[in-house]
Every structure is written in structure tokens, then in C-alpha cells.
PDB file of C-alpha atoms in Angstrom:
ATOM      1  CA  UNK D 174      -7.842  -3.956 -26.600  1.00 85.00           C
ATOM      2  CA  UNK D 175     -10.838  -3.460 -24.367  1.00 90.00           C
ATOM      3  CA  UNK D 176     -13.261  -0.725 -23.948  1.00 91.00           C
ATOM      4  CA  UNK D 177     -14.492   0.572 -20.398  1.00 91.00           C
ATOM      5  CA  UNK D 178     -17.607   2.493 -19.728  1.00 92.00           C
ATOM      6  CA  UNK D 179     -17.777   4.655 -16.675  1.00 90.00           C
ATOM      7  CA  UNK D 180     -20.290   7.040 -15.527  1.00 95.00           C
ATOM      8  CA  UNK D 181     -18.436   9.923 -13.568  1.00 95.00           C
ATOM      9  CA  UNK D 182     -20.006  13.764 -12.684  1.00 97.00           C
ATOM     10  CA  UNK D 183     -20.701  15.982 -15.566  1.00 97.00           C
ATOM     11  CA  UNK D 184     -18.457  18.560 -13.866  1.00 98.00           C
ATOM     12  CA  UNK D 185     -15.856  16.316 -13.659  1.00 96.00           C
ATOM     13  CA  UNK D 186     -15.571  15.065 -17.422  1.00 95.00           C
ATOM     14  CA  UNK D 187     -15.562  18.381 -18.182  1.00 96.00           C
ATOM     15  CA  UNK D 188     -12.203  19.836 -15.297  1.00 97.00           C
ATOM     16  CA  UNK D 189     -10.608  16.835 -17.230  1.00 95.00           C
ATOM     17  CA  UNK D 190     -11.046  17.497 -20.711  1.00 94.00           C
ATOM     18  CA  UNK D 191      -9.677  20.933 -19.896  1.00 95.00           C
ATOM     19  CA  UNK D 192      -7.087  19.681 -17.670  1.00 96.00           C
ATOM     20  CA  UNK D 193      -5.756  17.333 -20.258  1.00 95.00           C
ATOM     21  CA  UNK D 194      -6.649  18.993 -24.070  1.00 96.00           C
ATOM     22  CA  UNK D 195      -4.113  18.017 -26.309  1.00 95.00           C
ATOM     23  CA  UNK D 196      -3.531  14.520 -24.418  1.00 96.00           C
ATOM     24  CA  UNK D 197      -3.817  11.078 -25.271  1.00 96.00           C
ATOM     25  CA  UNK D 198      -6.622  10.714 -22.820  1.00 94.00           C
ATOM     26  CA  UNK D 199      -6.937   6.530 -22.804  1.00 93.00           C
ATOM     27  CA  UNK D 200      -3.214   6.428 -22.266  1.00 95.00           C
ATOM     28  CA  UNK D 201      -3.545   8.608 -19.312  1.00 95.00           C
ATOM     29  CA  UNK D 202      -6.497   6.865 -17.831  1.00 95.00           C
ATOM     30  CA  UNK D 203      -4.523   3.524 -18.798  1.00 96.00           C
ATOM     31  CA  UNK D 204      -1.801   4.631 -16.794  1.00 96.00           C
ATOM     32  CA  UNK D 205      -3.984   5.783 -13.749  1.00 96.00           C
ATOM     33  CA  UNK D 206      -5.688   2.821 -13.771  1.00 96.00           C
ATOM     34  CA  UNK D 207      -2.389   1.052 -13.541  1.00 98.00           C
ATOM     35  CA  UNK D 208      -1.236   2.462 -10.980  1.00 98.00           C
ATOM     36  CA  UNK D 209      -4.897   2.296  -8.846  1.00 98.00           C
ATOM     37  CA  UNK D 210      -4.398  -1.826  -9.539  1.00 98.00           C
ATOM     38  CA  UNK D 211      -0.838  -1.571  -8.215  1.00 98.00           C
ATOM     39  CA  UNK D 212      -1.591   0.678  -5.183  1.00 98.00           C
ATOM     40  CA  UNK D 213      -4.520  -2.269  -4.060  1.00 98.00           C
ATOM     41  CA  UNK D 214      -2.019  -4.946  -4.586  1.00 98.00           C
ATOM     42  CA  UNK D 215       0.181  -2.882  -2.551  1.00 98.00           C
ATOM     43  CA  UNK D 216      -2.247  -2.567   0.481  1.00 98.00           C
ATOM     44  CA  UNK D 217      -2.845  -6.085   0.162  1.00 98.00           C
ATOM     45  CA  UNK D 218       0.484  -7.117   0.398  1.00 98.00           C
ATOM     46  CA  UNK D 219       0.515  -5.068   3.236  1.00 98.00           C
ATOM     47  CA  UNK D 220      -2.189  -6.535   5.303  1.00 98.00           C
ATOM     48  CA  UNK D 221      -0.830  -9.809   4.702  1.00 98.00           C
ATOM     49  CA  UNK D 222       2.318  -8.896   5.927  1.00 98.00           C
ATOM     50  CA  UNK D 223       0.884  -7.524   8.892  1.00 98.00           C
ATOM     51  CA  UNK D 224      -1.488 -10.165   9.384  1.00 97.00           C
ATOM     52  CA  UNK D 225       1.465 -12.652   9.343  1.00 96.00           C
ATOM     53  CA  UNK D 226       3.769 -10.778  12.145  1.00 96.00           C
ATOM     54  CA  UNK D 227       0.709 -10.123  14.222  1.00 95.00           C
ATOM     55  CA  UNK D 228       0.919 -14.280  14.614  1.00 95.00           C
ATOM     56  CA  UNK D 229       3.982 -14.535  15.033  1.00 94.00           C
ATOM     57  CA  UNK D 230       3.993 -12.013  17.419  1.00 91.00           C
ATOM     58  CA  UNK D 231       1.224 -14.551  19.703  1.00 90.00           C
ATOM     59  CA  UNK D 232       3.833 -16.935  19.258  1.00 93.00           C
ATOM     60  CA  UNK D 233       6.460 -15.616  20.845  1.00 90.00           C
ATOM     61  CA  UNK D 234       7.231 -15.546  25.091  1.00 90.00           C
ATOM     62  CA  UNK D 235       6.695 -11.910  26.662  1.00 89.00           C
ATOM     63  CA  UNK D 236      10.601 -10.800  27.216  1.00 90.00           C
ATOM     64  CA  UNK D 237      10.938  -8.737  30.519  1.00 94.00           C
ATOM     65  CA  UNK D 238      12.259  -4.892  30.502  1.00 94.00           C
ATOM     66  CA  UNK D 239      16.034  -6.224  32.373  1.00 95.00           C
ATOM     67  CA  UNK D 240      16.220  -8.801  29.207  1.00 94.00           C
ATOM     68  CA  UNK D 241      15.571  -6.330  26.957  1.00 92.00           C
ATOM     69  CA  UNK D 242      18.055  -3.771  28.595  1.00 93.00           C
ATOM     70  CA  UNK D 243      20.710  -6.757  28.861  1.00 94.00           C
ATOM     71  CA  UNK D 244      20.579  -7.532  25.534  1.00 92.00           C
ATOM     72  CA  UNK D 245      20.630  -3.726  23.846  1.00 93.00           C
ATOM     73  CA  UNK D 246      24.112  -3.385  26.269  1.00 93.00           C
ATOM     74  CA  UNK D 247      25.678  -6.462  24.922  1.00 93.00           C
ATOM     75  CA  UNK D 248      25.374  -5.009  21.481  1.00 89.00           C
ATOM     76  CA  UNK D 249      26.845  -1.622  22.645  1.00 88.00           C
ATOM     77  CA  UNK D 250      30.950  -1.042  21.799  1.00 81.00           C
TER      78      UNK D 250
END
């Protein structure tokens, strides 16, 4: 297992030593840390996602308004 150093605010060390006395503190932080690496891969995935329909999107003809309206009424019972 590895060991991480970080520097954070005296103040807050200390609202999280009292917030979490009694708690196995590098599981939490394991777990928070987690869930920060999961939350960029996330956005990532998201962006690329985005990225990709945004190109299709150029791709595709402009559709007129009566098209549109045709279509949505042949879909209609």
C-alpha cells in the first residue's frame, strides 16, 4: 500500500479529526478519493460524448420546421 502526503489548512485537519473521531480515517479518505477519480472519469466521459454528437450534429442536413411537424404526426395514434 502507498502513502500520500498532502498539505491542507490547519483549520481544516482539525473540523476533520473532530468530524470523524473514532473513524478509520485512511479508509475514509480512500473512499473519497475513489470516488473524486470516478467523478473525473465521469466528466470525461462526458465531454467525449458531447464532443462526439456535436460532430455528428455538423454532419447532418438542417431539417425544416413542416418536416419536423410531418414527422412528429406520423408517429401520433
Amino acid at each position: 500500500m502507498a502513502t500520500m502526503n498532502f498539505s491542507v489548512p490547519d483549520d481544516v485537519r482539525a473540523a476533520f479529526n473532530k468530524a470523524f473521531a473514532g473513524t478509520n480515517k485512511s479508509a475514509l479518505l480512500t473512499g473519497l478519493i475513489r470516488q473524486a477519480v470516478e467523478e473525473r472519469q465521469r466528466q470525461k466521459r462526458r465531454a467525449r460524448a458531447i464532443a462526439r454528437l456535436l460532430e455528428l450534429r455538423g454532419q447532418l442536413k438542417p431539417v425544416r420546421h413542416s418536416q419536423v411537424a410531418r414527422a412528429r404526426r406520423s408517429q401520433r395514434p
